[in-house]
Coordinates of C-alpha atoms and ligand atoms in Angstrom, one line a residue:
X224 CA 127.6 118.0 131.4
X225 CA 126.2 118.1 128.0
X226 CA 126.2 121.1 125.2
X227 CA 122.8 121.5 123.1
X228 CA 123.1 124.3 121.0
X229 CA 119.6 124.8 119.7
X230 CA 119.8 121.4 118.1
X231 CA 122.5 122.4 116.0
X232 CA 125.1 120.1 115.4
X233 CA 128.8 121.5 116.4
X234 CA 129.5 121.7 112.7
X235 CA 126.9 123.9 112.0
X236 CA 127.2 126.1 114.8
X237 CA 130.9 127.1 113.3
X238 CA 129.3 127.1 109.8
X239 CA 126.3 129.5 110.7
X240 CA 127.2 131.5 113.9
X241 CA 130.8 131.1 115.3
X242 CA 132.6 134.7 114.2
X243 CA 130.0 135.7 112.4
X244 CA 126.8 136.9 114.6
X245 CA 125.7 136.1 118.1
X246 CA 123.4 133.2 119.2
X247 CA 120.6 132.5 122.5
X248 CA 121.4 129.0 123.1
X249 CA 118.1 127.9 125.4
X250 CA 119.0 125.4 127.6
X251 CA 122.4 125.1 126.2
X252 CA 122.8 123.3 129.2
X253 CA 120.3 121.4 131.4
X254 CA 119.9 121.2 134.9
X255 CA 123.2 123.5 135.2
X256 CA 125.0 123.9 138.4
X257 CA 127.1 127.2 139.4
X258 CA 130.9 126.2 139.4
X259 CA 131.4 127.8 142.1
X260 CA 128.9 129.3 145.3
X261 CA 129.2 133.3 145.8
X262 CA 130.9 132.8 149.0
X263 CA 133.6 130.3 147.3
X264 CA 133.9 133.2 144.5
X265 CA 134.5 135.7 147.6
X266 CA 137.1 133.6 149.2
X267 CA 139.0 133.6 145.7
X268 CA 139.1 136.9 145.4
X269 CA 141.1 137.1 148.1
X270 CA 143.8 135.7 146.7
X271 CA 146.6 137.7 145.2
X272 CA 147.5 135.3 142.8
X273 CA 143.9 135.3 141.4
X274 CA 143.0 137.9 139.1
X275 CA 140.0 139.8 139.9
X276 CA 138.0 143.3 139.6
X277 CA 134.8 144.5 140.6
X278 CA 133.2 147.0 138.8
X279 CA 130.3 149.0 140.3
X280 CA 128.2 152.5 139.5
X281 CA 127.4 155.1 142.3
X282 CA 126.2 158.5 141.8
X283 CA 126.1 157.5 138.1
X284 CA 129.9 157.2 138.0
X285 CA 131.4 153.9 136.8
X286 CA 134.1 152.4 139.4
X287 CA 136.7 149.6 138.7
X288 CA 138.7 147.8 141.4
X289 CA 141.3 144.9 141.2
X290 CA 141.4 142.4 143.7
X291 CA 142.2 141.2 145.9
X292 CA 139.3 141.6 147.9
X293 CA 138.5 141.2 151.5
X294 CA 135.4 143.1 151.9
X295 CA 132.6 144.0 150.4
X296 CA 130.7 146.2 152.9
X297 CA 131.1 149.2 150.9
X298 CA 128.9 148.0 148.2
X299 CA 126.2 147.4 149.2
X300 CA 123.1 144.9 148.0
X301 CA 122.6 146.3 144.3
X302 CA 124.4 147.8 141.6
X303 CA 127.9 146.2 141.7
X304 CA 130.1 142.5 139.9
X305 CA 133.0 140.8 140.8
X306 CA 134.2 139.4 138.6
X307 CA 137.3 136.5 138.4
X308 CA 139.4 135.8 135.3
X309 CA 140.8 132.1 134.8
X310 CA 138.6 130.2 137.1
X311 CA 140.0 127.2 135.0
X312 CA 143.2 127.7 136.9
X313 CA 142.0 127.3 140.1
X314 CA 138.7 125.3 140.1
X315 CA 139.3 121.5 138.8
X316 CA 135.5 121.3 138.2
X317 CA 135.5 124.2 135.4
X318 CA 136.9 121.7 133.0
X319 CA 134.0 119.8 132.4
X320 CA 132.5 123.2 131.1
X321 CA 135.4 123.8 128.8
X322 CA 135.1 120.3 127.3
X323 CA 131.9 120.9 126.5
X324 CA 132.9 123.0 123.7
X325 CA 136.4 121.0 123.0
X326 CA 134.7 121.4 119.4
X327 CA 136.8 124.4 118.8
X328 CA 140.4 123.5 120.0
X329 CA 142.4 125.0 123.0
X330 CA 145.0 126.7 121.4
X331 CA 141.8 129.3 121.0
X332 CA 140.3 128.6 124.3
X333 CA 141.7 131.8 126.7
X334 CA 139.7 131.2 130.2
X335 CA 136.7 130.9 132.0
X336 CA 135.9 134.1 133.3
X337 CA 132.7 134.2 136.5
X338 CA 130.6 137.0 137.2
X339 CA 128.8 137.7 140.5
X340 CA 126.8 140.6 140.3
X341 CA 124.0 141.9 142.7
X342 CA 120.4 143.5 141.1
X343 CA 121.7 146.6 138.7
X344 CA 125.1 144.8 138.6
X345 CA 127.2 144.9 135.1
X346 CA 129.8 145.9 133.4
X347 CA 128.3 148.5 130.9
X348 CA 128.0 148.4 127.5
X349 CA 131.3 147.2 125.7
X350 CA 133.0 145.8 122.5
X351 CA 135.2 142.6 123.5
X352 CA 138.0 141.6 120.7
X353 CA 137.2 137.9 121.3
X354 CA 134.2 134.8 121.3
X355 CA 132.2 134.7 124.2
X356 CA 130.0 131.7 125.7
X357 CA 128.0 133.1 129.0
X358 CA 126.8 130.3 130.4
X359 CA 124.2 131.8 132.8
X360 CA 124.2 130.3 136.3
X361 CA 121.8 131.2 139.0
X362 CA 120.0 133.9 138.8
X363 CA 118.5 136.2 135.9
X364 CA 120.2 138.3 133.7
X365 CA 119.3 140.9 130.7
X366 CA 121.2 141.0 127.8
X367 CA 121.4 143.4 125.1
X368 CA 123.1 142.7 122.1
X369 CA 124.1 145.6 118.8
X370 CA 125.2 144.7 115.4
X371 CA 128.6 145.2 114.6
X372 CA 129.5 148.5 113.4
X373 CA 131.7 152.0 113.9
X374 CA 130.9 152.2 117.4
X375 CA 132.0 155.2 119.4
X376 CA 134.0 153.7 122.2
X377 CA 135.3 155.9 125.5
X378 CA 136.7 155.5 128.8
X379 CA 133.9 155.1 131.6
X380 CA 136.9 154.5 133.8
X381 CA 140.5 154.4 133.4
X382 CA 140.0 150.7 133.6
X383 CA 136.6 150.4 131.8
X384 CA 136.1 150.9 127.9
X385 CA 132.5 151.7 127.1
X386 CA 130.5 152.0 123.9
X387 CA 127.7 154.1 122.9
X388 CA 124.1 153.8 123.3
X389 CA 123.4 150.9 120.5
X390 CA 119.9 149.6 119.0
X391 CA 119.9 146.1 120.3
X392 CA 119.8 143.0 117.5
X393 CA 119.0 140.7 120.9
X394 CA 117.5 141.9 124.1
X395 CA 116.7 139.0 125.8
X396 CA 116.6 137.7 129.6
X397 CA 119.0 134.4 130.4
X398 CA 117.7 132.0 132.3
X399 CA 119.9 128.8 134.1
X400 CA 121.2 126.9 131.8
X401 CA 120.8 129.7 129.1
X402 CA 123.8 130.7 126.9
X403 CA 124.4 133.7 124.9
X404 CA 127.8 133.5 121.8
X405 CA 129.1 136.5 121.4
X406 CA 131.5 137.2 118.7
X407 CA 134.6 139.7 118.7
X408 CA 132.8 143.1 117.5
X409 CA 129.4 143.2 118.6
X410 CA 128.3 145.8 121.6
X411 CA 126.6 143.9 124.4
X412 CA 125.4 145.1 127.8
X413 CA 124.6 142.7 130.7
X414 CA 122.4 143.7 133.5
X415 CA 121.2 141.3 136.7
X416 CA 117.8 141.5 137.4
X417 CA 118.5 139.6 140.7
X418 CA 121.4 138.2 142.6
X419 CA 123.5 135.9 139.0
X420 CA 126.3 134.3 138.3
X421 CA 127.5 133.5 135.2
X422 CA 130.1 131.8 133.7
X423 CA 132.0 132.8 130.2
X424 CA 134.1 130.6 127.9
X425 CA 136.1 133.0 126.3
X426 CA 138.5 132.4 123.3
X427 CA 141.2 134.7 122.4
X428 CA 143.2 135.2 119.0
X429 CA 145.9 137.4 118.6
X430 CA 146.8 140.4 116.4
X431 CA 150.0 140.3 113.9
X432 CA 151.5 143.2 115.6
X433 CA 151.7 141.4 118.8
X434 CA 152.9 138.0 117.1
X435 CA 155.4 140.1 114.8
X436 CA 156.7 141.8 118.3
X437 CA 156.9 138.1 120.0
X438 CA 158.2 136.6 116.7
X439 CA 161.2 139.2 116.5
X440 CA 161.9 138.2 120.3
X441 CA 161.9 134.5 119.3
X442 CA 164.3 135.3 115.9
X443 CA 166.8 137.0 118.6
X444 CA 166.8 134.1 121.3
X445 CA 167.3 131.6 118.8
X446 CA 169.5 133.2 116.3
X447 CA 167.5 132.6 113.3
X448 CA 166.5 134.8 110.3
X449 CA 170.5 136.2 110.3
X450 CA 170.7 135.5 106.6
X451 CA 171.0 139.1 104.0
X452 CA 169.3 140.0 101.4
X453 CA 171.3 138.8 98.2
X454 CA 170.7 140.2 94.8
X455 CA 173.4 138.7 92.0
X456 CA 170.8 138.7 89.6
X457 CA 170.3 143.0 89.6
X458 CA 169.4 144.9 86.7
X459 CA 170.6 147.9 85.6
X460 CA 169.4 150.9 87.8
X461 CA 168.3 154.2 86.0
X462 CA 167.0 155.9 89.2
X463 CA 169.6 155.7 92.1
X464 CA 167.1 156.8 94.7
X465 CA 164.6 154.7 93.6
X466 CA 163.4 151.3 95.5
X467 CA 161.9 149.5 92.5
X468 CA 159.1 147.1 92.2
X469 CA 161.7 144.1 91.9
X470 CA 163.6 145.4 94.8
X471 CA 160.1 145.7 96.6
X472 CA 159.9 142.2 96.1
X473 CA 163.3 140.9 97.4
X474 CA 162.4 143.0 100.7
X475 CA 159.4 141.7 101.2
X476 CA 160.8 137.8 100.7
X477 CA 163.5 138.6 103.1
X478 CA 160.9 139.0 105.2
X479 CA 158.5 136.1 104.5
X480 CA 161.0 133.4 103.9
X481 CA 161.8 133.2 107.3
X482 CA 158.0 132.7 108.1
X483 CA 158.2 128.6 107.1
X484 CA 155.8 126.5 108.4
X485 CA 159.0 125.4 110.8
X486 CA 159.3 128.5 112.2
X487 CA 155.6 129.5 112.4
X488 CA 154.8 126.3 114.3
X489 CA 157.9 126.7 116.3
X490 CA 157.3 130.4 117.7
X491 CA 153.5 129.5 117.9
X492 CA 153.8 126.8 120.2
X493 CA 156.1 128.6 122.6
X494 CA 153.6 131.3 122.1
X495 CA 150.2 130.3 122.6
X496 CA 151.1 127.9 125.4
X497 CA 152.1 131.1 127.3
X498 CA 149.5 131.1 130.1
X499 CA 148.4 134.8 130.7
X500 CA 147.4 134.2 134.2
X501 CA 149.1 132.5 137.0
X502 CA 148.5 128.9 137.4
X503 CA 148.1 126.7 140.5
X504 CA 152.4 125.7 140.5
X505 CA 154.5 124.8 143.4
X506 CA 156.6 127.0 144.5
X507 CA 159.4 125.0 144.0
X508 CA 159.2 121.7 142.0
X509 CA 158.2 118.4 143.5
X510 CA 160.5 115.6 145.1
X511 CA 158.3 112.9 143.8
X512 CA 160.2 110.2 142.0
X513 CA 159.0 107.8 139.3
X514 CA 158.9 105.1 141.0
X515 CA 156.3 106.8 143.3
X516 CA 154.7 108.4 139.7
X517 CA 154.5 104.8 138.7
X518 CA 152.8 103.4 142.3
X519 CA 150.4 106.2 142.4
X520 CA 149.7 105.4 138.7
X521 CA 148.1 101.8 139.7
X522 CA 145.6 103.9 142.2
X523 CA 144.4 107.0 140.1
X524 CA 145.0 109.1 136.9
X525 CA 147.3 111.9 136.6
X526 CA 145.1 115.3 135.9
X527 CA 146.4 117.9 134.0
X528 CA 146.5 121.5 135.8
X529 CA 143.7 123.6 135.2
X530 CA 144.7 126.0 132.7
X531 CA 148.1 124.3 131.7
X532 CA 148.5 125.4 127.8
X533 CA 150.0 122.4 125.5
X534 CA 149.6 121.6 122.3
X535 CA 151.1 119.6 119.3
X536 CA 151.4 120.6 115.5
X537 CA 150.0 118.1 113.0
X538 CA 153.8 118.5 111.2
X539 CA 155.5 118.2 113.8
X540 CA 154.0 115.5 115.9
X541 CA 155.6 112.6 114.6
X542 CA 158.8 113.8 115.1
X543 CA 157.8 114.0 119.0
X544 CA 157.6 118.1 119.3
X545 CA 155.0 119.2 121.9
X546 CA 154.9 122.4 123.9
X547 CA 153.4 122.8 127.2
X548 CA 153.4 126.1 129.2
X549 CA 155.5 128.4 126.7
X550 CA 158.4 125.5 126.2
X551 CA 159.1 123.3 123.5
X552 CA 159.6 119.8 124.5
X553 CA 161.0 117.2 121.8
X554 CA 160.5 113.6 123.1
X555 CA 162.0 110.8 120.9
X556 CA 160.1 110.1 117.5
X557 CA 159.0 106.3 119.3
X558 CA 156.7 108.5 121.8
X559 CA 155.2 110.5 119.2
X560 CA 151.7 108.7 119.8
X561 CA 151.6 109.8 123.3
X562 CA 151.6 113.7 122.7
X563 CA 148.1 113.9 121.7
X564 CA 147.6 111.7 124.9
X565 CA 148.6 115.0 126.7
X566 CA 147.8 117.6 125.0
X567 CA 143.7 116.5 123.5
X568 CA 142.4 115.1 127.1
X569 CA 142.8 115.8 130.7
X570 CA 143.6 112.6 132.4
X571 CA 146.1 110.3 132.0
X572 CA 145.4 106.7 133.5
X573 CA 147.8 103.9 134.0
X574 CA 145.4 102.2 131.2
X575 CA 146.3 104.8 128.2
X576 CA 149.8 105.0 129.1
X577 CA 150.9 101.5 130.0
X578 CA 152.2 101.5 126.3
X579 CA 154.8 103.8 127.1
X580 CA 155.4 103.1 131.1
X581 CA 158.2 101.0 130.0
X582 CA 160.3 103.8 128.4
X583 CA 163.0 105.0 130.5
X584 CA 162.6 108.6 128.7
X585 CA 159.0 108.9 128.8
X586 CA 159.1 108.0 132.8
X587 CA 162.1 110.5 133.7
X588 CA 160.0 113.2 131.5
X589 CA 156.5 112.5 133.2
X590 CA 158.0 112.5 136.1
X591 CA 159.2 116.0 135.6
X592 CA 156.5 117.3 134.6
X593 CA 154.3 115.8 137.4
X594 CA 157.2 117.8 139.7
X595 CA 156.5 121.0 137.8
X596 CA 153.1 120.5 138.7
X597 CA 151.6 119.9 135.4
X598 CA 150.0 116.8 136.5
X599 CA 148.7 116.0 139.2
X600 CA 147.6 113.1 141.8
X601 CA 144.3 114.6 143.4
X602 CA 144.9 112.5 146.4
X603 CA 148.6 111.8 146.9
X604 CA 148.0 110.7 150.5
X605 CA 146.4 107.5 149.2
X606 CA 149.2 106.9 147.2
X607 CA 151.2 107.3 150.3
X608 CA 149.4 104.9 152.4
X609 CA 149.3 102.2 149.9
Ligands
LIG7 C1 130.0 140.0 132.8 O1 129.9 138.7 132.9 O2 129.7 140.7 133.8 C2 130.6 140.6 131.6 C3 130.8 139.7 130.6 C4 131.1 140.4 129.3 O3 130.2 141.1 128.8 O4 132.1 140.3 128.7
LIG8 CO1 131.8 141.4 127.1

């Protein structure tokens, strides 16, 4: 699967659109095929560990539903979308699509998100806080696109924000293989002119107050940030109920010293490894051991789950810090050059990590994290047999 984007090299796709105004990538993608088939989309709905909603209009009234889903009788051939968050998680095949646009790195990336939706079908006009790619599948789709701007916004639904009417910037129709960027900000309004799916690559960021709120959790399970403020060098105070500019100060570096480039990286990690929907785990760990790990090794690469969340620091790497999943992991400094191994590709092959295969600590901690379920074997019955 290849990404054109207009002819525009990656670099100038960041420099000219990304964050800044939305894009019609033609043909981002040639010959594209759907992920997924609408009946395959159906049967995931079903699932309770999937998330889901469909979101539909009748008598002019906007309807939300979450899933799961075992019927759809009610609906009827036009005017409603289901919709499925985290695809990734489930459907091995959605990586490719997500490597496509590796250009931008996954600590940003949140999920591929599909959309079924009949003739009429969408989700009404709405502001999304984060970068969009709709990949367009089968099918044809209308999209209107505002300018960013103090748009009204209301609840259609309890479970649906809407915006006002806007003058569209883009009104165009997608086509297969069409994409439409989308940055945080800018009203857009989808709607199916027949039977579509399409597929978005959606990136999240995250606001101060909810890092602050996460952060003070972190300070509190790790015991850090207990130091006082100190002041031996005070002046003489005039004003007793005054907080003076130079007491401003020492507040406000009582609260920024803590904020190192230590700490930041070390509540990040944790933090933007935290997968927001549920992955594709065992219920309880594996039994597998490493000699097995090792056997199976010589017949097929390990995959990383779909939607597993690691990633390494550029300070911290050579001391063998990675984090995977919300946890920090420290490995010894020696297997420092295998982190990016994990955490920059998908599949791990005997090949790439024969260099480390003979370290006692790197086998016992692939090992458990293949029975975690972070990697897998796709076909551990050929291992078996061998
Ligand atoms: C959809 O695919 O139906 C909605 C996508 C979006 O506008 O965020
Ligand atoms: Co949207």
């Amino acid at each position: 699967m290849q990404l054109d984007i207009n002819g525009l090299t990656p670099a100038a796709f960041l420099a000219q659109y990304w964050q800044k105004k939305p894009l019609v990538i033609r043909q981002g993608f040639k010959h594209f095929q759907d992920l997924v088939s609408p009946e395959e989309l159906a049967g995931l709905a079903m699932d309770e560990l999937v998330e889901s909603r469909r979101v539909y209009q009748q008598a002019g009234q906007w309807h939300a539903e979450f899933g799961p889903f075992d019927s759809y009788e009610k609906l009827g051939e036009r005017d409603w979308t289901l919709i499925v968050q985290a695809l990734n998680n489930w459907l091995p095949d959605a990586e490719a699509l997500i490597q496509c646009f590796d250009f931008i790195p996954r600590w940003r990336f949140d999920d591929v998100m599909v959309s079924y939706a009949t003739p009429g079908g969408g989700v009404g006009p709405h502001i999304d806080l984060y970068d969009v790619f709709i990949c367009q599948g089968s099918g044809r789709r209308r999209w209107r696109v505002g300018d960013r701007g103090p748009h009204r916004e209301f609840a259609a639904h309890p479970a649906l924000l809407h915006t006002e009417a806007f003058e569209p910037i883009i009104d165009t129709e997608l086509l297969p293989g069409d994409i439409l960027y989308i940055p945080p900000g800018f009203p857009h309004d989808g709607i199916t002119l027949e039977e579509s799916l399409s597929f978005s690559v959606g990136y999240r960021t995250a606001s101060a107050k909810d890092m602050v709120s996460a952060l003070a959790d972190h300070l509190s399970e790790h015991d850090l940030g207990a130091q006082q403020i100190e002041d031996p060098d005070r002046q003489l105070s005039s004003r007793s109920g005054c907080v003076d500019k130079a007491d401003l100060a020492r507040l406000r570096t009582q609260l920024t010293q803590v904020l190192n480039d230590d700490l930041v990286s070390e509540f990040s990690g944790r933090y933007l490894t935290q997968s927001k929907c549920a992955l594709d785990l065992p219920d309880e760990p594996l039994d597998i051991t490493q000699n097995e790990v090792l056997a199976w090794l010589d017949e097929q690469p390990l995959i990383r789950l779909g939607g597993l969340r690691c990633l390494y620091f550029e300070i911290s790497l050579e001391r063998g810090i990675v984090f995977i999943n919300g946890e920090r992991y420290q490995l010894p400094a020696e297997l420092a050059d295998v982190i990016p191994l994990l955490c920059d590709g998908n599949l791990l092959s005997k090949a790439v990590l024969a260099p480390w295969l003979n370290n006692a600590e790197f086998r016992a901690q692939l090992t458990e994290w293949v029975n975690l379920g972070y990697w897998y074997f796709d076909d551990l019955s050929d291992g078996e047999d061998e």
